[in-house]
Amino acid sequence: MRIFCILFFSLVSTFVFAQTGNIKGQIKNAEGQPAELVNVILKGTGKGTLTSSSGDFEFNGLSTGHYQLIATGVGIKRIDRNVSVKAGETATLDITTEESAQELQTVEITGRAETTYKNDLSFIASKTATPIKEVPQAISYITKEVMRDQGTFLMGDAVKNMSGVNQFTFYDDLTIRGFRMNGGSTTQLVNGLRTFSGFWKQPPVNYLERVEVIKGAASALYGNTSPGGTINRVTKKPLRTPQKSLTFTTGSFNTLRTLADFTGPMNESKTLLYRLNLGYVNAQGFRNLQFDKNIIVAPSVSFLPTNKTRINFDLVYNRSNSRLDRGQSVRGNDLYSSSIKTSLNAVNDYLNEETYLITTSLNHQFTQNTSFNVAYLRTGYSEDLLEHRSSNVNGVDSAGKAIDNLVARQVFIRKTKSFMDNVSLFFNHNFNTGIAEHKFVAGYDYIQSTTPKGSGQQTANGYLLKAGGAAAYNAKTPEKYVFYNYTENGVTRSIPKPNISHYDLTLQNNNMEDPSKYTFNVVTNASTTPVFYKLHGLYLQEQLKINRLQILLGLRYDTYVDKKNYTTNNETNVTQHAFLPRIGAVYTLTNNVNVYGTYTKGYNPQDPIVQSDPLSGGPFDPIRSSLTEGGLKTEWLDGRLTANLAVYQITQTNTLYSANAPENPNLMQQIGEEKAKGVEFDVTGNILPNWNVILAYSYNDAKITDAGSKTADQALVNMQKPNAPKNQGSIWTKYTFVNNALSGFGVGLGGNFVTERNVSINNTQTLPGYALLNGAIYYKIDKFQFQVNLNNLGNKTYWVGGYDYLRLFPGAPRNFMATISYTF
């Protein structure tokens, strides 16, 4: 009986196991070494494992049938294999991984090798290497190839290709979805790290791989940011393949530009890579008395001692000599009453600036699934300034009435320095639970910004007093002031004599001035007031993927400390805290179409410079914001072309605006609530391999919805925000001929349009809309390329932005740039 039972169970066991099979295999890297701790799952079964130290994996007792095996790990491309399991057999797989530099270098240490208008990955939106189509937030970008083809050198010319981005002035000063963001603030990023610029000059782009904008608040990852969006400048990184290029440009406005870009390995093993970008620019500009000389030195070195560790060093040094251009002034409300070349400078004005950004970063991969990133960015800026500029009001007669033909001027002499340090460290960990794939990020930021003691400013303005000195004019006591005779249209009258000569729009009096003759006041100016603030930020983020659905959850806790009365005996800490959530989801409808939605919150402490200014009317409450957004992200033509659509609503409270008070230009007012609602559409990529296109359109209804408690401000309700056009768009396309007769030739054509904008909200003044047409011709022969860019072909008169009709910022008239480049 016992023998019978044994035989019976043996037969049953044999029968049962005969209905199952096994899968086993080994995974190796490109060098043939075992790939340890790679996630291996059988899709739809809930079964998963990790490769051993020898790269082996195994699944036993599998029902017969067909399976999809998926293997993922940090630093490798996703692996998909179809495996058939037969009864009583073992399917054996030998797999070799392909390195995915993007998956490893979450801080973009190694350079982008692509050479198209399209960019597939975004590191900045999630601090993981996530395809842009899988990020639940709108992202616009411009690659170096677009900037090269358009002959772009400054940031303002690059961002015109982005939906929802508009110039506020022709400084480093923009609106994104109707919310202002400028280089003088600290909400800009370079390689994902916090920085600032000098505000007065747009950053050059010759050392940039691309410019990208995360639309809406990015506060959950980066702390206090603009609710409209955050600009990230990605610098060019070293490449493994040697490349060298020289570029020479000349053209309108006495422009001379020389650029160089060298990259490649520094040793045979290619573990040490370098890149060096150099630039020299000398241009006059189309405006009277304006010029700009720039020297740019931007070296970068990458050290890859092992396949698990990468170290990078970046330096961007920019020295600029120029004049500060405060814009065009016109008479009354007539925009065309003066030339767009009109500048209020004196011949001996100057602005000397020096900026440096030094970045050191380390990426280490502990396992296939866990990596650590740490980066440090040091920003330094110095300014040496002498300027004659508008006092933001007209000159007055003895009764205190404005004389439209005269623009009152003031003089600033200023020296200042500012510094910023940003340390960012975070861990990435990828893992699977059943059919769910996880990307987890945990990080910490420290940001410190200082304007140390030692800066200073002298200001000369007002009207001369008989008793000596100068003061604002008071029509009730004219006997205290010095008068002189002023002749206009053949009529002579006596008017108060200014401390600084008025600018006469009919005479265009740009002279060499003697500042020693002015009566100066040594002032505590906002831009020279010692400032110190620091920010500590802790954040967590989870990206969860289950089949077609991806969910992103993020939470950040910030502690913001501002030293009030910094460097004085009354120095105190003002501390603020903020919890910043982010939630988003992406669902794959088809292989070509993803639908997404997101909700985020943001905040921004008021600028420490404004807060510390005794004339601003503060202190002011911090800015709070929220974003709700949804849309589509699509790919077409075998992935060559992307087309994205976003619909959004942004709400912000406690924004500061100038009170436009002539007696106190520094006075600010805090608006209760603003809302921006809009639609954006972007197309980027290649219609054909030799036909590139980039297209953008945005509709943005950005209004003040609550003007606060002051009755006088209620007229501002439902007013469109300053320099926020309701409609704007752009298109650029380049076609390169491939037939023998025209081989080497290419043509580019494009343009952009902007509708009417408000420039002042208290006494409403507007700028007309405009549409510009641009073109280009290319010819490439061997290693040389000749390129001519023709801009504003219609020679339109237009204004990119402004503060009011005494401070307008016109765009350039018709111009050309001719470029020759040599690649070797």
PDB file of N, CA and C in Angstrom, residues 554-633:
ATOM      1  N   GLY A 554       4.144  65.440  -4.274  1.00  0.00           N
ATOM      2  CA  GLY A 554       5.285  66.145  -3.719  1.00  0.00           C
ATOM      3  C   GLY A 554       4.879  67.013  -2.549  1.00  0.00           C
ATOM      4  N   LEU A 555       5.789  67.177  -1.595  1.00  0.00           N
ATOM      5  CA  LEU A 555       5.544  68.039  -0.442  1.00  0.00           C
ATOM      6  C   LEU A 555       6.870  68.649  -0.006  1.00  0.00           C
ATOM      7  N   ARG A 556       6.846  69.953   0.227  1.00  0.00           N
ATOM      8  CA  ARG A 556       8.045  70.662   0.657  1.00  0.00           C
ATOM      9  C   ARG A 556       7.712  71.504   1.885  1.00  0.00           C
ATOM     10  N   TYR A 557       8.680  71.579   2.790  1.00  0.00           N
ATOM     11  CA  TYR A 557       8.560  72.441   3.968  1.00  0.00           C
ATOM     12  C   TYR A 557       9.726  73.414   3.953  1.00  0.00           C
ATOM     13  N   ASP A 558       9.418  74.702   3.924  1.00  0.00           N
ATOM     14  CA  ASP A 558      10.430  75.749   3.859  1.00  0.00           C
ATOM     15  C   ASP A 558      10.461  76.579   5.126  1.00  0.00           C
ATOM     16  N   THR A 559      11.667  76.926   5.522  1.00  0.00           N
ATOM     17  CA  THR A 559      11.874  77.914   6.581  1.00  0.00           C
ATOM     18  C   THR A 559      12.682  79.059   5.984  1.00  0.00           C
ATOM     19  N   TYR A 560      12.095  80.229   5.963  1.00  0.00           N
ATOM     20  CA  TYR A 560      12.703  81.406   5.334  1.00  0.00           C
ATOM     21  C   TYR A 560      13.040  82.410   6.427  1.00  0.00           C
ATOM     22  N   VAL A 561      14.308  82.799   6.505  1.00  0.00           N
ATOM     23  CA  VAL A 561      14.769  83.713   7.548  1.00  0.00           C
ATOM     24  C   VAL A 561      15.368  84.952   6.887  1.00  0.00           C
ATOM     25  N   ASP A 562      14.823  86.103   7.228  1.00  0.00           N
ATOM     26  CA  ASP A 562      15.308  87.382   6.711  1.00  0.00           C
ATOM     27  C   ASP A 562      15.837  88.190   7.898  1.00  0.00           C
ATOM     28  N   LYS A 563      17.064  88.676   7.782  1.00  0.00           N
ATOM     29  CA  LYS A 563      17.648  89.478   8.865  1.00  0.00           C
ATOM     30  C   LYS A 563      17.236  90.944   8.682  1.00  0.00           C
ATOM     31  N   LYS A 564      16.323  91.375   9.483  1.00  0.00           N
ATOM     32  CA  LYS A 564      15.887  92.764   9.446  1.00  0.00           C
ATOM     33  C   LYS A 564      16.953  93.644  10.109  1.00  0.00           C
ATOM     34  N   ASN A 565      17.198  94.810   9.493  1.00  0.00           N
ATOM     35  CA  ASN A 565      18.244  95.734   9.982  1.00  0.00           C
ATOM     36  C   ASN A 565      19.613  95.051   9.996  1.00  0.00           C
ATOM     37  N   TYR A 566      19.874  94.300   8.929  1.00  0.00           N
ATOM     38  CA  TYR A 566      21.129  93.549   8.816  1.00  0.00           C
ATOM     39  C   TYR A 566      22.338  94.474   8.942  1.00  0.00           C
ATOM     40  N   THR A 567      23.319  94.038   9.683  1.00  0.00           N
ATOM     41  CA  THR A 567      24.603  94.713   9.984  1.00  0.00           C
ATOM     42  C   THR A 567      24.450  95.872  10.963  1.00  0.00           C
ATOM     43  N   THR A 568      23.268  96.081  11.555  1.00  0.00           N
ATOM     44  CA  THR A 568      23.097  97.126  12.560  1.00  0.00           C
ATOM     45  C   THR A 568      22.959  96.495  13.939  1.00  0.00           C
ATOM     46  N   ASN A 569      22.954  97.334  14.977  1.00  0.00           N
ATOM     47  CA  ASN A 569      22.793  96.840  16.349  1.00  0.00           C
ATOM     48  C   ASN A 569      21.385  96.317  16.598  1.00  0.00           C
ATOM     49  N   ASN A 570      20.438  96.675  15.710  1.00  0.00           N
ATOM     50  CA  ASN A 570      19.047  96.247  15.882  1.00  0.00           C
ATOM     51  C   ASN A 570      18.702  95.038  15.013  1.00  0.00           C
ATOM     52  N   GLU A 571      19.715  94.297  14.590  1.00  0.00           N
ATOM     53  CA  GLU A 571      19.490  93.158  13.701  1.00  0.00           C
ATOM     54  C   GLU A 571      18.632  92.095  14.386  1.00  0.00           C
ATOM     55  N   THR A 572      17.565  91.686  13.707  1.00  0.00           N
ATOM     56  CA  THR A 572      16.671  90.641  14.220  1.00  0.00           C
ATOM     57  C   THR A 572      16.296  89.693  13.084  1.00  0.00           C
ATOM     58  N   ASN A 573      15.931  88.466  13.454  1.00  0.00           N
ATOM     59  CA  ASN A 573      15.503  87.476  12.473  1.00  0.00           C
ATOM     60  C   ASN A 573      13.993  87.529  12.305  1.00  0.00           C
ATOM     61  N   VAL A 574      13.554  87.589  11.050  1.00  0.00           N
ATOM     62  CA  VAL A 574      12.136  87.471  10.720  1.00  0.00           C
ATOM     63  C   VAL A 574      11.965  86.130  10.020  1.00  0.00           C
ATOM     64  N   THR A 575      11.240  85.208  10.657  1.00  0.00           N
ATOM     65  CA  THR A 575      11.145  83.834  10.179  1.00  0.00           C
ATOM     66  C   THR A 575       9.753  83.539   9.643  1.00  0.00           C
ATOM     67  N   GLN A 576       9.709  82.898   8.476  1.00  0.00           N
ATOM     68  CA  GLN A 576       8.441  82.471   7.885  1.00  0.00           C
ATOM     69  C   GLN A 576       8.553  80.995   7.517  1.00  0.00           C
ATOM     70  N   HIS A 577       7.411  80.303   7.554  1.00  0.00           N
ATOM     71  CA  HIS A 577       7.350  78.881   7.217  1.00  0.00           C
ATOM     72  C   HIS A 577       6.291  78.655   6.154  1.00  0.00           C
ATOM     73  N   ALA A 578       6.490  77.613   5.354  1.00  0.00           N
ATOM     74  CA  ALA A 578       5.514  77.309   4.313  1.00  0.00           C
ATOM     75  C   ALA A 578       5.518  75.823   4.013  1.00  0.00           C
ATOM     76  N   PHE A 579       4.282  75.229   3.931  1.00  0.00           N
ATOM     77  CA  PHE A 579       4.090  73.878   3.415  1.00  0.00           C
ATOM     78  C   PHE A 579       3.620  74.010   1.966  1.00  0.00           C
ATOM     79  N   LEU A 580       4.287  73.306   1.059  1.00  0.00           N
ATOM     80  CA  LEU A 580       4.012  73.473  -0.364  1.00  0.00           C
ATOM     81  C   LEU A 580       3.714  72.121  -0.993  1.00  0.00           C
ATOM     82  N   PRO A 581       2.435  71.811  -1.238  1.00  0.00           N
ATOM     83  CA  PRO A 581       2.089  70.522  -1.845  1.00  0.00           C
ATOM     84  C   PRO A 581       2.086  70.589  -3.367  1.00  0.00           C
ATOM     85  N   ARG A 582       2.231  69.421  -3.980  1.00  0.00           N
ATOM     86  CA  ARG A 582       2.132  69.277  -5.434  1.00  0.00           C
ATOM     87  C   ARG A 582       1.539  67.912  -5.728  1.00  0.00           C
ATOM     88  N   ILE A 583       0.512  67.881  -6.551  1.00  0.00           N
ATOM     89  CA  ILE A 583      -0.090  66.614  -6.939  1.00  0.00           C
ATOM     90  C   ILE A 583      -0.394  66.669  -8.424  1.00  0.00           C
ATOM     91  N   GLY A 584      -0.063  65.604  -9.126  1.00  0.00           N
ATOM     92  CA  GLY A 584      -0.311  65.561 -10.561  1.00  0.00           C
ATOM     93  C   GLY A 584      -0.489  64.133 -11.027  1.00  0.00           C
ATOM     94  N   ALA A 585      -1.103  63.991 -12.189  1.00  0.00           N
ATOM     95  CA  ALA A 585      -1.324  62.664 -12.758  1.00  0.00           C
ATOM     96  C   ALA A 585      -1.227  62.751 -14.272  1.00  0.00           C
ATOM     97  N   VAL A 586      -0.702  61.676 -14.870  1.00  0.00           N
ATOM     98  CA  VAL A 586      -0.610  61.545 -16.322  1.00  0.00           C
ATOM     99  C   VAL A 586      -1.214  60.195 -16.701  1.00  0.00           C
ATOM    100  N   TYR A 587      -2.095  60.207 -17.702  1.00  0.00           N
ATOM    101  CA  TYR A 587      -2.690  58.945 -18.163  1.00  0.00           C
ATOM    102  C   TYR A 587      -2.424  58.805 -19.653  1.00  0.00           C
ATOM    103  N   THR A 588      -1.906  57.666 -20.062  1.00  0.00           N
ATOM    104  CA  THR A 588      -1.593  57.402 -21.460  1.00  0.00           C
ATOM    105  C   THR A 588      -2.846  56.892 -22.161  1.00  0.00           C
ATOM    106  N   LEU A 589      -3.427  57.754 -23.010  1.00  0.00           N
ATOM    107  CA  LEU A 589      -4.621  57.354 -23.761  1.00  0.00           C
ATOM    108  C   LEU A 589      -4.247  56.419 -24.905  1.00  0.00           C
ATOM    109  N   THR A 590      -3.218  56.823 -25.671  1.00  0.00           N
ATOM    110  CA  THR A 590      -2.705  56.000 -26.765  1.00  0.00           C
ATOM    111  C   THR A 590      -1.188  56.111 -26.744  1.00  0.00           C
ATOM    112  N   ASN A 591      -0.521  55.454 -27.655  1.00  0.00           N
ATOM    113  CA  ASN A 591       0.938  55.565 -27.729  1.00  0.00           C
ATOM    114  C   ASN A 591       1.378  56.982 -28.043  1.00  0.00           C
ATOM    115  N   ASN A 592       0.477  57.780 -28.627  1.00  0.00           N
ATOM    116  CA  ASN A 592       0.830  59.135 -29.040  1.00  0.00           C
ATOM    117  C   ASN A 592       0.295  60.219 -28.121  1.00  0.00           C
ATOM    118  N   VAL A 593      -0.658  59.897 -27.268  1.00  0.00           N
ATOM    119  CA  VAL A 593      -1.370  60.939 -26.529  1.00  0.00           C
ATOM    120  C   VAL A 593      -1.395  60.632 -25.037  1.00  0.00           C
ATOM    121  N   ASN A 594      -0.916  61.606 -24.238  1.00  0.00           N
ATOM    122  CA  ASN A 594      -1.046  61.565 -22.785  1.00  0.00           C
ATOM    123  C   ASN A 594      -1.931  62.727 -22.333  1.00  0.00           C
ATOM    124  N   VAL A 595      -2.779  62.482 -21.351  1.00  0.00           N
ATOM    125  CA  VAL A 595      -3.575  63.536 -20.738  1.00  0.00           C
ATOM    126  C   VAL A 595      -3.082  63.721 -19.310  1.00  0.00           C
ATOM    127  N   TYR A 596      -3.034  64.974 -18.829  1.00  0.00           N
ATOM    128  CA  TYR A 596      -2.482  65.205 -17.493  1.00  0.00           C
ATOM    129  C   TYR A 596      -3.276  66.279 -16.754  1.00  0.00           C
ATOM    130  N   GLY A 597      -3.088  66.296 -15.444  1.00  0.00           N
ATOM    131  CA  GLY A 597      -3.649  67.338 -14.595  1.00  0.00           C
ATOM    132  C   GLY A 597      -2.735  67.553 -13.403  1.00  0.00           C
ATOM    133  N   THR A 598      -2.751  68.775 -12.837  1.00  0.00           N
ATOM    134  CA  THR A 598      -1.878  69.064 -11.692  1.00  0.00           C
ATOM    135  C   THR A 598      -2.470  70.158 -10.834  1.00  0.00           C
ATOM    136  N   TYR A 599      -2.067  70.141  -9.568  1.00  0.00           N
ATOM    137  CA  TYR A 599      -2.414  71.211  -8.632  1.00  0.00           C
ATOM    138  C   TYR A 599      -1.197  71.473  -7.764  1.00  0.00           C
ATOM    139  N   THR A 600      -0.791  72.730  -7.664  1.00  0.00           N
ATOM    140  CA  THR A 600       0.351  73.093  -6.826  1.00  0.00           C
ATOM    141  C   THR A 600       0.050  74.368  -6.058  1.00  0.00           C
ATOM    142  N   LYS A 601       0.813  74.561  -4.992  1.00  0.00           N
ATOM    143  CA  LYS A 601       0.773  75.818  -4.249  1.00  0.00           C
ATOM    144  C   LYS A 601       2.164  76.434  -4.239  1.00  0.00           C
ATOM    145  N   GLY A 602       2.204  77.762  -4.148  1.00  0.00           N
ATOM    146  CA  GLY A 602       3.476  78.455  -4.118  1.00  0.00           C
ATOM    147  C   GLY A 602       3.442  79.643  -3.178  1.00  0.00           C
ATOM    148  N   TYR A 603       4.616  80.169  -2.882  1.00  0.00           N
ATOM    149  CA  TYR A 603       4.709  81.364  -2.053  1.00  0.00           C
ATOM    150  C   TYR A 603       5.979  82.106  -2.428  1.00  0.00           C
ATOM    151  N   ASN A 604       6.030  83.352  -2.030  1.00  0.00           N
ATOM    152  CA  ASN A 604       7.212  84.166  -2.264  1.00  0.00           C
ATOM    153  C   ASN A 604       7.255  85.253  -1.203  1.00  0.00           C
ATOM    154  N   PRO A 605       8.207  85.199  -0.274  1.00  0.00           N
ATOM    155  CA  PRO A 605       8.363  86.348   0.629  1.00  0.00           C
ATOM    156  C   PRO A 605       8.646  87.594  -0.198  1.00  0.00           C
ATOM    157  N   GLN A 606       8.154  88.719   0.241  1.00  0.00           N
ATOM    158  CA  GLN A 606       8.436  89.947  -0.491  1.00  0.00           C
ATOM    159  C   GLN A 606       9.942  90.166  -0.547  1.00  0.00           C
ATOM    160  N   ASP A 607      10.382  90.791  -1.621  1.00  0.00           N
ATOM    161  CA  ASP A 607      11.805  91.037  -1.842  1.00  0.00           C
ATOM    162  C   ASP A 607      12.404  91.727  -0.617  1.00  0.00           C
ATOM    163  N   PRO A 608      13.474  91.164  -0.036  1.00  0.00           N
ATOM    164  CA  PRO A 608      14.086  91.783   1.145  1.00  0.00           C
ATOM    165  C   PRO A 608      14.500  93.235   0.910  1.00  0.00           C
ATOM    166  N   ILE A 609      14.878  93.548  -0.329  1.00  0.00           N
ATOM    167  CA  ILE A 609      15.277  94.923  -0.632  1.00  0.00           C
ATOM    168  C   ILE A 609      14.091  95.862  -0.480  1.00  0.00           C
ATOM    169  N   VAL A 610      12.935  95.423  -0.988  1.00  0.00           N
ATOM    170  CA  VAL A 610      11.729  96.256  -0.864  1.00  0.00           C
ATOM    171  C   VAL A 610      11.287  96.339   0.591  1.00  0.00           C
ATOM    172  N   GLN A 611      11.322  95.201   1.288  1.00  0.00           N
ATOM    173  CA  GLN A 611      10.902  95.174   2.687  1.00  0.00           C
ATOM    174  C   GLN A 611      11.739  96.118   3.548  1.00  0.00           C
ATOM    175  N   SER A 612      13.029  96.203   3.233  1.00  0.00           N
ATOM    176  CA  SER A 612      13.922  97.009   4.070  1.00  0.00           C
ATOM    177  C   SER A 612      13.950  98.476   3.656  1.00  0.00           C
ATOM    178  N   ASP A 613      13.284  98.805   2.554  1.00  0.00           N
ATOM    179  CA  ASP A 613      13.267 100.185   2.078  1.00  0.00           C
ATOM    180  C   ASP A 613      12.270 100.985   2.905  1.00  0.00           C
ATOM    181  N   PRO A 614      12.702 101.980   3.670  1.00  0.00           N
ATOM    182  CA  PRO A 614      11.770 102.744   4.505  1.00  0.00           C
ATOM    183  C   PRO A 614      10.767 103.559   3.696  1.00  0.00           C
ATOM    184  N   LEU A 615      11.038 103.755   2.409  1.00  0.00           N
ATOM    185  CA  LEU A 615      10.141 104.550   1.567  1.00  0.00           C
ATOM    186  C   LEU A 615       9.108 103.697   0.831  1.00  0.00           C
ATOM    187  N   SER A 616       9.185 102.362   0.972  1.00  0.00           N
ATOM    188  CA  SER A 616       8.291 101.495   0.203  1.00  0.00           C
ATOM    189  C   SER A 616       6.883 101.429   0.771  1.00  0.00           C
ATOM    190  N   GLY A 617       6.716 101.778   2.056  1.00  0.00           N
ATOM    191  CA  GLY A 617       5.407 101.683   2.684  1.00  0.00           C
ATOM    192  C   GLY A 617       5.163 100.370   3.386  1.00  0.00           C
ATOM    193  N   GLY A 618       6.184  99.487   3.436  1.00  0.00           N
ATOM    194  CA  GLY A 618       6.035  98.162   4.056  1.00  0.00           C
ATOM    195  C   GLY A 618       6.080  98.245   5.565  1.00  0.00           C
ATOM    196  N   PRO A 619       6.185  97.100   6.254  1.00  0.00           N
ATOM    197  CA  PRO A 619       6.394  95.760   5.679  1.00  0.00           C
ATOM    198  C   PRO A 619       5.135  95.204   5.020  1.00  0.00           C
ATOM    199  N   PHE A 620       5.349  94.202   4.119  1.00  0.00           N
ATOM    200  CA  PHE A 620       4.266  93.638   3.352  1.00  0.00           C
ATOM    201  C   PHE A 620       4.150  92.135   3.607  1.00  0.00           C
ATOM    202  N   ASP A 621       2.918  91.624   3.480  1.00  0.00           N
ATOM    203  CA  ASP A 621       2.671  90.193   3.651  1.00  0.00           C
ATOM    204  C   ASP A 621       3.272  89.409   2.482  1.00  0.00           C
ATOM    205  N   PRO A 622       3.643  88.136   2.706  1.00  0.00           N
ATOM    206  CA  PRO A 622       4.211  87.335   1.615  1.00  0.00           C
ATOM    207  C   PRO A 622       3.186  87.044   0.526  1.00  0.00           C
ATOM    208  N   ILE A 623       3.683  86.751  -0.653  1.00  0.00           N
ATOM    209  CA  ILE A 623       2.832  86.397  -1.791  1.00  0.00           C
ATOM    210  C   ILE A 623       2.456  84.920  -1.681  1.00  0.00           C
ATOM    211  N   ARG A 624       1.183  84.613  -1.920  1.00  0.00           N
ATOM    212  CA  ARG A 624       0.705  83.230  -1.936  1.00  0.00           C
ATOM    213  C   ARG A 624       0.065  82.955  -3.289  1.00  0.00           C
ATOM    214  N   SER A 625       0.184  81.698  -3.760  1.00  0.00           N
ATOM    215  CA  SER A 625      -0.372  81.382  -5.068  1.00  0.00           C
ATOM    216  C   SER A 625      -0.808  79.924  -5.126  1.00  0.00           C
ATOM    217  N   SER A 626      -1.639  79.617  -6.123  1.00  0.00           N
ATOM    218  CA  SER A 626      -2.036  78.240  -6.399  1.00  0.00           C
ATOM    219  C   SER A 626      -2.233  78.085  -7.904  1.00  0.00           C
ATOM    220  N   LEU A 627      -1.992  76.879  -8.385  1.00  0.00           N
ATOM    221  CA  LEU A 627      -2.113  76.566  -9.809  1.00  0.00           C
ATOM    222  C   LEU A 627      -2.967  75.330  -9.988  1.00  0.00           C
ATOM    223  N   THR A 628      -3.938  75.420 -10.903  1.00  0.00           N
ATOM    224  CA  THR A 628      -4.688  74.264 -11.372  1.00  0.00           C
ATOM    225  C   THR A 628      -4.492  74.188 -12.881  1.00  0.00           C
ATOM    226  N   GLU A 629      -4.061  73.029 -13.370  1.00  0.00           N
ATOM    227  CA  GLU A 629      -3.706  72.924 -14.794  1.00  0.00           C
ATOM    228  C   GLU A 629      -4.033  71.534 -15.314  1.00  0.00           C
ATOM    229  N   GLY A 630      -4.429  71.491 -16.567  1.00  0.00           N
ATOM    230  CA  GLY A 630      -4.657  70.226 -17.242  1.00  0.00           C
ATOM    231  C   GLY A 630      -4.325  70.370 -18.706  1.00  0.00           C
ATOM    232  N   GLY A 631      -4.131  69.228 -19.389  1.00  0.00           N
ATOM    233  CA  GLY A 631      -3.808  69.352 -20.806  1.00  0.00           C
ATOM    234  C   GLY A 631      -3.460  68.037 -21.459  1.00  0.00           C
ATOM    235  N   LEU A 632      -2.937  68.164 -22.684  1.00  0.00           N
ATOM    236  CA  LEU A 632      -2.539  67.017 -23.493  1.00  0.00           C
ATOM    237  C   LEU A 632      -1.071  67.158 -23.874  1.00  0.00           C
ATOM    238  N   LYS A 633      -0.359  66.031 -23.904  1.00  0.00           N
ATOM    239  CA  LYS A 633       1.006  65.982 -24.411  1.00  0.00           C
ATOM    240  C   LYS A 633       1.052  64.863 -25.442  1.00  0.00           C
TER     241      LYS A 633
END
